[in-house]
Amino acid sequence: MKKENNWNLPNLKLAQMRTKDKVKVEKTFAIPENMMNIGAGRKFYLRTYGCQANERDGESIAGILEQLEFTQVQTPQEADLIIFNTCAVRKNAEDKVIGELGHLKKLKLINPDLMFALCGCMAQEEDVVDLIIKKHRHIDLIFGTHNIHRLPELLYNAMMNKERTIEVFSKEGDVIENLPVKRFGTHKAWVNIMYGCDKFCTYCIVPYTRGKERSRELEDIMQEIHVLIAEGFKEITLLGQNVNAYGKDLGLENGFADLMESVAKCDIPRIRFTTSHPYDFTKEMVDVIAKYDNIMPFMHLPVQSGDSDMLKIMGRRYSVEQYKELFDYINEKIKNCSFSTDIIVGFPNESKEQFQRTLDLVDYCKFDNAFTFIYSPREGTPAAKMEDNVPFEEKQERLQRLMAKTNVHASAKNLAWQGKVVKVLVDGMSKKNKEIYSGYTEQNKLVNFTATDVKVGDIVEVKINEAKTWTLDGEKI
Ligand code: SAH
Ligand code: SF4
Ligand code: F3S
């Protein structure tokens, strides 16, 4: 039954290539007539792992499936189609996906028509697809990050021809403009401003799984934002692996600063952006953020390490001094700015002294929040070939020490909000107590507060009564 020759398998060597070829912008998405209702009477369950880019892709996948007349359900047990939209950034996240897929396999015994699909960044990896082909025969469909728009055809093939279908393109990537979208949020939305990444940090798989850095045209971004505003959205997060490089590939000089300014002039109360790369973060960008009240005073500014030699080996393109200079400039210009960061411990051959410098940097910056990871080798990346003299137990111990320190700063930062009045965008009500709501402050702090007369999507003033390590408690005033 299977036609293995039709498969398009991932290729990391091809995925790594970058040319100067102009990016193609495709606006031709349409569902072929004979596929229009292949989902009628069928239900799909979608689980997304990883970053916001993947979340946003999930919204397009759901949008396409609903146009095919599938209905979304909230548990795999109810579904006729189970889709895992996956992340490849660290091995432990991948192991979880593989484990879960194995665990759900038995549902096929109850529903023989049940189909499994895997997409997202893991689908772009040679070793993962190889493993699935050999050991997880219940996965019916694999598609990658570059061909979400091909989902109708691929599903049709898998469903109608009862054929295992694998199509993954390892290419630099196009920009696909008019995919359907089912927004999962009611008042907060993601907007891609660029795709891919050209930084090639030596540990990171993203440039291979997502292709080359390619920015959307300003008009296309603004059009999406105008629709969101008309639909009543209150917060927009501009997305890219490296938003500060927005527009470089389009030949724009001040791309991200100008884009933020255009968005800030729209009638939208809250604008956020992620992820920032310190290398491309210019003073002009900081000045624009400082100038507009609706650009939120919160930076996710990954540092990765507090040692300049290590940063060089990681391919990060900035020194600790340059990072601190940017950090200080942001702090000086943007009042009450909060910061989060990403840090990797146990990169190959990280010395005790280098790790100590990371701890010192954490003490210098006193981040509001830090995402800390043990280095995970990713096949195909330069770091994966490096010899490593740091035992895993040592890495675990470093992670514990780092987390103990980042927690102390997070608590202290939260404590400073005690007694203050903050603006909170209401996300929802507590399941247990109808008088307790939650939402985020401008600085991206999660607040649980008491109130009686608020709606999801309102922006309300809350007095903070108690600070905990990760949340603030308060009451609406
Ligand atoms: N584009 C963003 C982040 C992408 S991945 C940026 O450049 O900051 C999110 C985080 O995962 C990274 O910041 C890094 O800290 C971590 N990460 C990436 N690859 C990793 C690896 N191989 N092992 C451990 N952590 C990794
Ligand atoms: Fe990965 Fe570096 Fe690109 Fe971020 S900037 S996605 S860490 S290669
Ligand atoms: Fe993961 Fe891919 Fe995002 S590897 S972090 S889902 S770009």
Short mmCIF file of C-alpha atoms and ligand atoms in Angstrom, two decimals:
data_model
loop_
_atom_site.label_atom_id
_atom_site.label_comp_id
_atom_site.label_asym_id
_atom_site.label_seq_id
_atom_site.Cartn_x
_atom_site.Cartn_y
_atom_site.Cartn_z
CA MET A 1 0.00 0.00 0.00
CA LYS A 2 2.68 2.51 0.84
CA LYS A 3 4.44 4.44 -1.88
CA GLU A 4 7.70 5.31 -0.24
CA ASN A 5 9.04 6.88 -3.41
CA ASN A 6 6.60 9.73 -3.11
CA TRP A 7 7.96 10.75 0.25
CA ASN A 8 9.79 14.00 0.68
CA LEU A 9 12.16 13.51 3.60
CA PRO A 10 14.01 16.20 5.57
CA ASN A 11 17.64 16.94 4.80
CA LEU A 12 19.66 18.97 7.30
CA LYS A 13 22.42 19.83 4.80
CA LEU A 14 19.89 21.40 2.46
CA ALA A 15 18.14 23.08 5.37
CA GLN A 16 21.37 24.81 6.31
CA MET A 17 21.90 26.40 2.90
CA ARG A 18 21.37 30.11 2.42
CA THR A 19 21.34 31.91 -0.92
CA LYS A 20 20.76 35.51 -1.88
CA ASP A 21 17.66 34.48 -3.85
CA LYS A 22 14.67 36.71 -3.40
CA VAL A 23 11.98 35.29 -1.14
CA LYS A 24 8.72 34.34 -2.88
CA VAL A 25 5.54 35.71 -1.38
CA GLU A 26 2.65 33.33 -2.01
CA LYS A 27 -0.94 34.50 -1.73
CA THR A 28 -2.54 31.65 -3.56
CA PHE A 29 -3.89 29.41 -0.81
CA ALA A 30 -7.21 27.85 -1.80
CA ILE A 31 -8.79 24.53 -0.93
CA PRO A 32 -9.37 22.38 -4.04
CA GLU A 33 -13.05 21.75 -4.65
CA ASN A 34 -12.91 17.98 -4.23
CA MET A 35 -11.36 18.38 -0.76
CA MET A 36 -13.75 21.01 0.56
CA ASN A 37 -15.58 18.82 3.05
CA ILE A 38 -13.22 15.94 3.82
CA GLY A 39 -13.54 16.77 7.48
CA ALA A 40 -17.34 16.79 7.62
CA GLY A 41 -18.45 14.87 10.69
CA ARG A 42 -14.84 14.41 11.81
CA LYS A 43 -13.07 15.84 14.82
CA PHE A 44 -9.49 16.92 15.29
CA TYR A 45 -7.33 17.33 18.36
CA LEU A 46 -4.30 19.62 18.08
CA ARG A 47 -1.49 19.79 20.60
CA THR A 48 1.21 22.41 20.14
CA TYR A 49 4.62 22.41 21.83
CA GLY A 50 7.41 24.98 21.75
CA CYS A 51 7.45 28.69 21.01
CA GLN A 52 4.85 31.25 20.03
CA ALA A 53 5.72 30.80 16.35
CA ASN A 54 4.49 27.26 16.70
CA GLU A 55 1.37 28.43 18.56
CA ARG A 56 0.63 30.78 15.68
CA ASP A 57 1.18 27.96 13.17
CA GLY A 58 -1.28 25.91 15.21
CA GLU A 59 -3.87 28.63 14.65
CA SER A 60 -3.38 28.32 10.89
CA ILE A 61 -3.52 24.53 11.01
CA ALA A 62 -6.81 24.76 12.95
CA GLY A 63 -8.04 27.41 10.48
CA ILE A 64 -7.35 25.13 7.51
CA LEU A 65 -8.94 22.12 9.23
CA GLU A 66 -12.11 24.07 10.01
CA GLN A 67 -12.34 25.14 6.37
CA LEU A 68 -12.17 21.43 5.57
CA GLU A 69 -15.14 21.10 7.95
CA PHE A 70 -13.30 19.34 10.77
CA THR A 71 -14.42 20.30 14.30
CA GLN A 72 -11.85 20.93 17.03
CA VAL A 73 -12.10 18.90 20.25
CA GLN A 74 -10.21 19.23 23.51
CA THR A 75 -9.21 15.61 24.18
CA PRO A 76 -7.43 13.05 21.97
CA GLN A 77 -10.02 10.43 22.99
CA GLU A 78 -12.79 12.26 21.08
CA ALA A 79 -10.76 12.80 17.91
CA ASP A 80 -10.59 11.21 14.45
CA LEU A 81 -7.41 13.14 13.72
CA ILE A 82 -4.69 13.79 16.29
CA ILE A 83 -2.06 16.36 15.33
CA PHE A 84 1.13 16.99 17.26
CA ASN A 85 2.70 20.33 16.31
CA THR A 86 6.15 19.81 17.76
CA CYS A 87 9.29 21.60 18.98
CA ALA A 88 12.85 20.42 18.35
CA VAL A 89 14.82 22.83 20.46
CA ARG A 90 15.84 20.33 23.17
CA LYS A 91 15.92 16.56 23.33
CA ASN A 92 13.75 16.21 26.44
CA ALA A 93 10.88 18.03 24.70
CA GLU A 94 11.18 15.59 21.81
CA ASP A 95 11.23 12.57 24.09
CA LYS A 96 7.97 13.74 25.62
CA VAL A 97 6.32 13.91 22.20
CA ILE A 98 7.53 10.47 21.17
CA GLY A 99 6.40 9.06 24.52
CA GLU A 100 2.98 10.63 24.26
CA LEU A 101 2.48 9.47 20.67
CA GLY A 102 3.32 5.92 21.75
CA HIS A 103 0.93 6.21 24.65
CA LEU A 104 -1.98 7.36 22.44
CA LYS A 105 -1.42 4.63 19.85
CA LYS A 106 -3.90 2.35 21.62
CA LEU A 107 -6.74 4.71 20.70
CA LYS A 108 -6.53 3.19 17.22
CA LEU A 109 -7.89 -0.03 18.70
CA ILE A 110 -11.08 1.78 19.67
CA ASN A 111 -11.30 3.93 16.53
CA PRO A 112 -9.63 2.17 13.56
CA ASP A 113 -10.16 5.26 11.37
CA LEU A 114 -8.22 7.44 13.77
CA MET A 115 -5.32 9.22 12.09
CA PHE A 116 -2.13 10.59 13.62
CA ALA A 117 -0.19 13.52 12.17
CA LEU A 118 3.11 15.04 13.27
CA CYS A 119 4.22 18.48 12.14
CA GLY A 120 6.31 21.41 13.40
CA CYS A 121 10.03 21.49 13.98
CA MET A 122 10.57 17.79 14.80
CA ALA A 123 9.24 16.94 11.35
CA GLN A 124 12.18 18.86 9.90
CA GLU A 125 14.72 16.55 11.58
CA GLU A 126 16.22 13.61 9.73
CA ASP A 127 16.72 11.39 12.77
CA VAL A 128 13.19 11.97 14.09
CA VAL A 129 11.47 11.17 10.80
CA ASP A 130 13.70 8.14 10.40
CA LEU A 131 12.71 6.90 13.86
CA ILE A 132 9.02 7.44 13.15
CA ILE A 133 9.19 5.62 9.82
CA LYS A 134 10.81 2.62 11.46
CA LYS A 135 9.28 2.47 14.93
CA HIS A 136 6.02 4.43 14.96
CA ARG A 137 4.04 3.03 12.13
CA HIS A 138 0.78 4.44 13.47
CA ILE A 139 1.79 7.99 12.41
CA ASP A 140 -0.09 8.45 9.13
CA LEU A 141 1.03 11.92 8.12
CA ILE A 142 4.18 13.99 8.59
CA PHE A 143 4.48 17.51 7.22
CA GLY A 144 6.98 20.27 7.94
CA THR A 145 7.07 23.96 8.80
CA HIS A 146 7.34 25.08 5.16
CA ASN A 147 4.27 23.34 3.79
CA ILE A 148 1.40 23.94 6.20
CA HIS A 149 -0.48 25.32 3.17
CA ARG A 150 -0.30 21.83 1.63
CA LEU A 151 -2.30 20.30 4.49
CA PRO A 152 -5.53 19.80 2.47
CA GLU A 153 -3.77 17.82 -0.29
CA LEU A 154 -1.65 15.83 2.16
CA LEU A 155 -4.60 14.93 4.37
CA TYR A 156 -6.67 14.01 1.34
CA ASN A 157 -3.96 11.67 0.17
CA ALA A 158 -3.54 10.08 3.59
CA MET A 159 -7.30 9.71 4.11
CA MET A 160 -8.59 8.74 0.68
CA ASN A 161 -5.69 6.63 -0.51
CA LYS A 162 -5.05 5.20 2.97
CA GLU A 163 -1.43 5.94 2.33
CA ARG A 164 1.28 6.94 4.77
CA THR A 165 2.13 10.47 3.67
CA ILE A 166 5.38 12.30 4.36
CA GLU A 167 6.19 15.68 2.87
CA VAL A 168 8.89 17.81 4.45
CA PHE A 169 10.73 20.50 2.49
CA SER A 170 14.22 21.45 3.59
CA LYS A 171 14.39 24.78 1.89
CA GLU A 172 15.09 28.37 2.72
CA GLY A 173 11.39 29.08 2.75
CA ASP A 174 8.77 31.35 1.19
CA VAL A 175 6.34 33.71 2.83
CA ILE A 176 2.81 32.31 2.65
CA GLU A 177 0.36 35.13 3.16
CA ASN A 178 -3.26 34.14 3.09
CA LEU A 179 -3.57 31.04 5.24
CA PRO A 180 -6.80 30.75 7.21
CA VAL A 181 -6.47 31.37 10.93
CA LYS A 182 -8.52 30.30 13.91
CA ARG A 183 -7.42 32.62 16.73
CA PHE A 184 -7.28 30.74 20.03
CA GLY A 185 -7.33 33.93 22.08
CA THR A 186 -10.24 36.34 22.33
CA HIS A 187 -8.33 39.49 23.28
CA LYS A 188 -4.66 38.64 22.73
CA ALA A 189 -3.25 37.71 19.33
CA TRP A 190 0.04 36.67 17.75
CA VAL A 191 1.23 38.34 14.58
CA ASN A 192 4.22 36.98 12.68
CA ILE A 193 6.46 39.72 11.41
CA MET A 194 9.20 37.44 10.15
CA TYR A 195 9.99 33.78 9.74
CA GLY A 196 13.18 31.75 10.09
CA CYS A 197 16.56 32.65 11.52
CA ASP A 198 19.99 33.30 10.03
CA LYS A 199 21.93 33.61 13.26
CA PHE A 200 23.05 29.97 13.42
CA CYS A 201 23.98 30.04 17.10
CA THR A 202 26.15 26.93 17.29
CA TYR A 203 23.82 24.99 19.61
CA CYS A 204 20.52 25.80 17.91
CA ILE A 205 18.37 23.79 15.51
CA VAL A 206 15.91 26.59 14.65
CA PRO A 207 17.75 27.92 11.54
CA TYR A 208 17.50 24.36 10.14
CA THR A 209 13.87 23.76 11.05
CA ARG A 210 12.53 27.19 10.10
CA GLY A 211 14.64 28.26 7.14
CA LYS A 212 16.11 31.60 6.28
CA GLU A 213 15.21 34.90 7.83
CA ARG A 214 12.39 36.39 5.80
CA SER A 215 10.30 39.38 6.75
CA ARG A 216 6.68 39.95 5.84
CA GLU A 217 5.88 43.12 3.94
CA LEU A 218 4.83 45.99 6.20
CA GLU A 219 1.43 46.32 4.45
CA ASP A 220 0.61 42.66 5.03
CA ILE A 221 1.45 42.93 8.73
CA MET A 222 -0.55 46.12 9.14
CA GLN A 223 -3.52 44.63 7.33
CA GLU A 224 -3.57 41.68 9.75
CA ILE A 225 -3.33 44.09 12.69
CA HIS A 226 -6.19 46.26 11.41
CA VAL A 227 -8.40 43.18 11.18
CA LEU A 228 -7.48 42.22 14.76
CA ILE A 229 -8.28 45.71 16.03
CA ALA A 230 -11.63 45.66 14.24
CA GLU A 231 -12.34 42.29 15.90
CA GLY A 232 -11.71 43.82 19.31
CA PHE A 233 -8.30 42.41 20.20
CA LYS A 234 -6.54 44.30 22.99
CA GLU A 235 -3.01 42.96 22.81
CA ILE A 236 -0.81 42.06 19.88
CA THR A 237 2.52 40.24 20.13
CA LEU A 238 4.83 40.71 17.17
CA LEU A 239 6.58 37.42 16.54
CA GLY A 240 9.90 36.37 15.08
CA GLN A 241 12.93 34.37 16.20
CA ASN A 242 14.83 37.60 16.04
CA VAL A 243 12.38 40.49 15.71
CA ASN A 244 15.11 43.11 15.84
CA ALA A 245 16.34 41.95 12.44
CA TYR A 246 12.91 42.69 10.92
CA GLY A 247 13.21 44.15 7.43
CA LYS A 248 16.94 43.64 6.96
CA ASP A 249 16.22 41.16 4.17
CA LEU A 250 13.84 43.69 2.57
CA GLY A 251 16.61 46.28 2.53
CA LEU A 252 14.96 48.40 5.25
CA GLU A 253 17.34 50.38 7.38
CA ASN A 254 15.30 50.90 10.54
CA GLY A 255 12.89 48.06 9.95
CA PHE A 256 11.82 47.03 13.44
CA ALA A 257 11.83 50.56 14.91
CA ASP A 258 9.68 51.84 12.04
CA LEU A 259 7.35 48.84 12.21
CA MET A 260 6.83 49.29 15.96
CA GLU A 261 6.10 52.95 15.42
CA SER A 262 3.46 52.16 12.76
CA VAL A 263 1.81 49.61 15.05
CA ALA A 264 1.98 51.91 18.08
CA LYS A 265 0.05 54.59 16.21
CA CYS A 266 -2.87 52.19 15.79
CA ASP A 267 -5.67 52.02 18.31
CA ILE A 268 -4.39 48.99 20.22
CA PRO A 269 -3.80 49.21 23.98
CA ARG A 270 -0.95 46.72 24.26
CA ILE A 271 1.89 45.78 21.95
CA ARG A 272 4.50 43.17 22.82
CA PHE A 273 7.22 41.51 20.78
CA THR A 274 9.38 38.43 21.03
CA THR A 275 12.15 37.32 20.70
CA SER A 276 14.78 40.03 20.83
CA HIS A 277 18.34 39.31 19.89
CA PRO A 278 20.81 41.71 21.56
CA TYR A 279 22.98 41.84 18.42
CA ASP A 280 20.32 43.57 16.30
CA PHE A 281 18.76 45.66 19.09
CA THR A 282 19.48 49.30 18.21
CA LYS A 283 19.12 52.42 20.33
CA GLU A 284 16.49 53.67 17.85
CA MET A 285 14.36 50.66 18.75
CA VAL A 286 14.72 51.35 22.47
CA ASP A 287 13.77 54.98 21.87
CA VAL A 288 10.59 54.01 19.99
CA ILE A 289 9.59 51.61 22.79
CA ALA A 290 10.18 54.39 25.32
CA LYS A 291 8.16 56.90 23.29
CA TYR A 292 4.88 54.96 23.09
CA ASP A 293 2.78 54.03 26.13
CA ASN A 294 1.14 51.16 24.27
CA ILE A 295 4.45 49.35 23.68
CA MET A 296 4.82 47.35 26.86
CA PRO A 297 7.85 47.90 29.13
CA PHE A 298 8.93 44.28 29.09
CA MET A 299 11.92 42.71 27.36
CA HIS A 300 12.65 39.08 26.81
CA LEU A 301 16.35 39.48 26.12
CA PRO A 302 18.11 36.11 25.97
CA VAL A 303 21.72 36.30 27.12
CA GLN A 304 22.63 32.55 27.10
CA SER A 305 25.89 32.98 29.06
CA GLY A 306 27.71 35.54 31.21
CA ASP A 307 31.11 34.79 29.72
CA SER A 308 32.30 36.53 26.56
CA ASP A 309 34.47 33.64 25.35
CA MET A 310 31.55 31.28 25.75
CA LEU A 311 29.26 33.70 23.88
CA LYS A 312 31.78 33.66 21.03
CA ILE A 313 31.79 29.85 20.89
CA MET A 314 28.00 29.91 20.99
CA GLY A 315 28.04 32.29 18.01
CA ARG A 316 26.00 34.96 19.78
CA ARG A 317 27.84 37.97 18.25
CA TYR A 318 27.94 40.12 21.40
CA SER A 319 30.15 40.29 24.47
CA VAL A 320 28.98 40.47 28.07
CA GLU A 321 29.96 44.16 28.09
CA GLN A 322 27.82 44.87 25.03
CA TYR A 323 24.89 43.03 26.59
CA LYS A 324 25.22 45.06 29.79
CA GLU A 325 25.47 48.28 27.81
CA LEU A 326 22.20 47.50 25.99
CA PHE A 327 20.57 46.38 29.23
CA ASP A 328 21.58 49.61 30.98
CA TYR A 329 20.41 51.75 28.07
CA ILE A 330 16.98 50.08 28.10
CA ASN A 331 16.75 50.54 31.87
CA GLU A 332 17.69 54.17 31.60
CA LYS A 333 15.21 54.98 28.81
CA ILE A 334 12.22 52.80 29.70
CA LYS A 335 10.83 53.41 33.15
CA ASN A 336 9.97 50.37 35.22
CA CYS A 337 11.02 47.98 32.50
CA SER A 338 11.02 44.31 33.44
CA PHE A 339 13.34 41.74 31.89
CA SER A 340 13.36 38.04 31.29
CA THR A 341 16.12 36.01 29.72
CA ASP A 342 17.20 32.58 28.51
CA ILE A 343 20.36 30.94 29.85
CA ILE A 344 22.06 27.71 28.81
CA VAL A 345 24.27 25.91 31.34
CA GLY A 346 26.69 23.11 30.60
CA PHE A 347 27.57 24.07 27.04
CA PRO A 348 30.48 21.80 25.97
CA ASN A 349 33.56 22.49 28.10
CA GLU A 350 31.96 25.29 30.11
CA SER A 351 34.45 25.89 32.94
CA LYS A 352 33.59 26.59 36.58
CA GLU A 353 34.82 30.15 36.09
CA GLN A 354 32.66 30.67 33.03
CA PHE A 355 29.63 29.40 34.89
CA GLN A 356 30.50 31.73 37.80
CA ARG A 357 30.45 34.65 35.34
CA THR A 358 26.93 33.66 34.33
CA LEU A 359 25.92 33.81 38.02
CA ASP A 360 27.61 37.23 38.27
CA LEU A 361 25.70 38.51 35.27
CA VAL A 362 22.43 37.31 36.81
CA ASP A 363 23.32 39.32 39.92
CA TYR A 364 24.02 42.34 37.76
CA CYS A 365 20.79 42.20 35.75
CA LYS A 366 18.48 40.81 38.45
CA PHE A 367 16.06 39.43 35.87
CA ASP A 368 12.35 39.33 36.67
CA ASN A 369 12.25 35.89 35.13
CA ALA A 370 14.80 33.51 33.62
CA PHE A 371 14.31 30.41 31.50
CA THR A 372 17.25 28.17 32.28
CA PHE A 373 18.23 25.09 30.31
CA ILE A 374 20.87 22.38 30.35
CA TYR A 375 22.56 22.32 26.95
CA SER A 376 21.07 19.66 24.70
CA PRO A 377 23.07 18.49 21.66
CA ARG A 378 21.10 18.83 18.41
CA GLU A 379 22.10 16.69 15.46
CA GLY A 380 23.44 18.74 12.56
CA THR A 381 24.53 21.75 14.64
CA PRO A 382 28.24 22.62 15.11
CA ALA A 383 28.08 22.30 18.92
CA ALA A 384 26.85 18.71 18.67
CA LYS A 385 30.27 17.75 17.27
CA MET A 386 32.20 19.42 20.09
CA GLU A 387 33.84 17.23 22.68
CA ASP A 388 32.57 17.89 26.16
CA ASN A 389 34.42 17.51 29.46
CA VAL A 390 31.57 18.51 31.78
CA PRO A 391 29.83 15.54 33.45
CA PHE A 392 26.02 15.62 33.33
CA GLU A 393 25.76 15.64 37.15
CA GLU A 394 27.86 18.78 37.19
CA LYS A 395 25.51 20.40 34.65
CA GLN A 396 22.52 19.50 36.79
CA GLU A 397 24.17 20.96 39.82
CA ARG A 398 24.95 24.18 37.95
CA LEU A 399 21.35 24.43 36.81
CA GLN A 400 20.16 24.10 40.42
CA ARG A 401 22.55 26.81 41.58
CA LEU A 402 21.52 29.08 38.74
CA MET A 403 17.82 28.56 39.41
CA ALA A 404 18.27 29.24 43.12
CA LYS A 405 19.80 32.58 42.19
CA THR A 406 17.28 33.55 39.50
CA ASN A 407 14.46 32.72 41.94
CA VAL A 408 15.86 35.06 44.57
CA HIS A 409 15.88 37.93 42.08
CA ALA A 410 12.43 37.07 40.76
CA SER A 411 11.01 37.17 44.30
CA ALA A 412 12.73 40.44 45.10
CA LYS A 413 11.49 42.00 41.87
CA ASN A 414 7.94 40.92 42.64
CA LEU A 415 8.18 42.17 46.22
CA ALA A 416 8.86 45.67 44.91
CA TRP A 417 5.31 45.72 43.48
CA GLN A 418 3.68 45.15 46.87
CA GLY A 419 1.42 48.09 47.76
CA LYS A 420 1.53 49.51 44.20
CA VAL A 421 -1.33 49.95 41.75
CA VAL A 422 -0.91 48.21 38.39
CA LYS A 423 -2.87 47.95 35.15
CA VAL A 424 -4.00 44.41 34.39
CA LEU A 425 -5.43 43.05 31.14
CA VAL A 426 -8.00 40.50 32.34
CA ASP A 427 -7.45 37.00 30.96
CA GLY A 428 -10.03 35.03 32.84
CA MET A 429 -11.74 33.94 35.99
CA SER A 430 -10.50 31.32 38.44
CA LYS A 431 -12.27 27.99 37.98
CA LYS A 432 -12.69 27.57 41.73
CA ASN A 433 -13.73 31.04 42.77
CA LYS A 434 -15.79 33.32 40.58
CA GLU A 435 -14.54 36.41 42.34
CA ILE A 436 -10.90 35.76 41.54
CA TYR A 437 -9.58 36.89 38.17
CA SER A 438 -6.18 36.73 36.58
CA GLY A 439 -4.27 38.71 34.00
CA TYR A 440 -0.95 40.34 33.21
CA THR A 441 0.47 43.72 34.08
CA GLU A 442 2.24 45.90 31.53
CA GLN A 443 5.51 44.42 32.83
CA ASN A 444 4.16 40.94 32.10
CA LYS A 445 3.60 39.96 35.75
CA LEU A 446 0.82 37.48 36.39
CA VAL A 447 -1.71 38.88 38.87
CA ASN A 448 -4.54 37.08 40.68
CA PHE A 449 -7.02 39.57 42.01
CA THR A 450 -10.46 39.87 43.52
CA ALA A 451 -13.17 41.76 41.65
CA THR A 452 -16.87 41.45 40.99
CA ASP A 453 -17.66 43.35 37.84
CA VAL A 454 -14.97 42.76 35.23
CA LYS A 455 -14.91 41.07 31.83
CA VAL A 456 -12.20 39.20 30.00
CA GLY A 457 -10.36 41.75 27.85
CA ASP A 458 -10.90 44.69 30.25
CA ILE A 459 -7.88 46.64 31.45
CA VAL A 460 -8.37 47.33 35.16
CA GLU A 461 -6.42 48.89 38.01
CA VAL A 462 -5.38 46.48 40.71
CA LYS A 463 -3.72 47.14 44.05
CA ILE A 464 -1.05 44.54 44.83
CA ASN A 465 -1.40 43.22 48.38
CA GLU A 466 1.00 40.31 48.33
CA ALA A 467 3.93 39.27 46.18
CA LYS A 468 4.80 35.61 45.64
CA THR A 469 7.82 34.32 43.70
CA TRP A 470 5.97 33.98 40.38
CA THR A 471 2.66 35.79 40.90
CA LEU A 472 1.17 38.86 42.54
CA ASP A 473 -2.08 38.89 44.54
CA GLY A 474 -4.28 41.95 44.71
CA GLU A 475 -7.72 43.55 44.53
CA LYS A 476 -9.37 45.69 41.90
CA ILE A 477 -9.69 49.31 42.97
N1 SAH B 1 15.24 32.94 18.88
C1 SAH B 1 15.32 32.98 20.27
C2 SAH B 1 15.14 31.68 21.01
C3 SAH B 1 14.90 30.40 20.35
S1 SAH B 1 15.02 28.95 21.27
C4 SAH B 1 16.65 33.58 20.63
O1 SAH B 1 17.56 33.66 19.87
O2 SAH B 1 16.80 33.94 21.77
C5 SAH B 1 14.65 29.40 22.94
C6 SAH B 1 15.77 29.15 23.88
O3 SAH B 1 16.09 27.79 23.94
C7 SAH B 1 17.08 29.81 23.51
O4 SAH B 1 17.14 31.15 23.88
C8 SAH B 1 18.09 28.97 24.26
O5 SAH B 1 18.31 29.46 25.56
C9 SAH B 1 17.42 27.62 24.36
N2 SAH B 1 18.07 26.65 23.49
C10 SAH B 1 18.19 26.67 22.14
N3 SAH B 1 18.89 25.60 21.72
C11 SAH B 1 19.22 24.89 22.81
C12 SAH B 1 19.95 23.68 23.02
N4 SAH B 1 20.49 23.01 22.02
N5 SAH B 1 20.09 23.25 24.30
C13 SAH B 1 19.56 23.92 25.33
N6 SAH B 1 18.87 25.05 25.20
C14 SAH B 1 18.70 25.54 23.95
FE1 SF4 B 2 18.46 29.85 17.64
FE2 SF4 B 2 20.24 31.77 17.83
FE3 SF4 B 2 18.37 31.88 15.93
FE4 SF4 B 2 17.70 32.23 18.46
S1 SF4 B 2 19.04 33.54 17.26
S2 SF4 B 2 16.66 30.95 16.99
S3 SF4 B 2 19.08 30.86 19.56
S4 SF4 B 2 20.02 30.39 16.10
FE1 F3S B 3 10.81 24.90 19.08
FE2 F3S B 3 10.69 25.26 16.49
FE3 F3S B 3 9.93 27.18 18.11
S1 F3S B 3 12.30 24.24 17.58
S2 F3S B 3 11.24 26.88 19.88
S3 F3S B 3 8.97 25.22 17.92
S4 F3S B 3 10.94 27.41 16.18
#
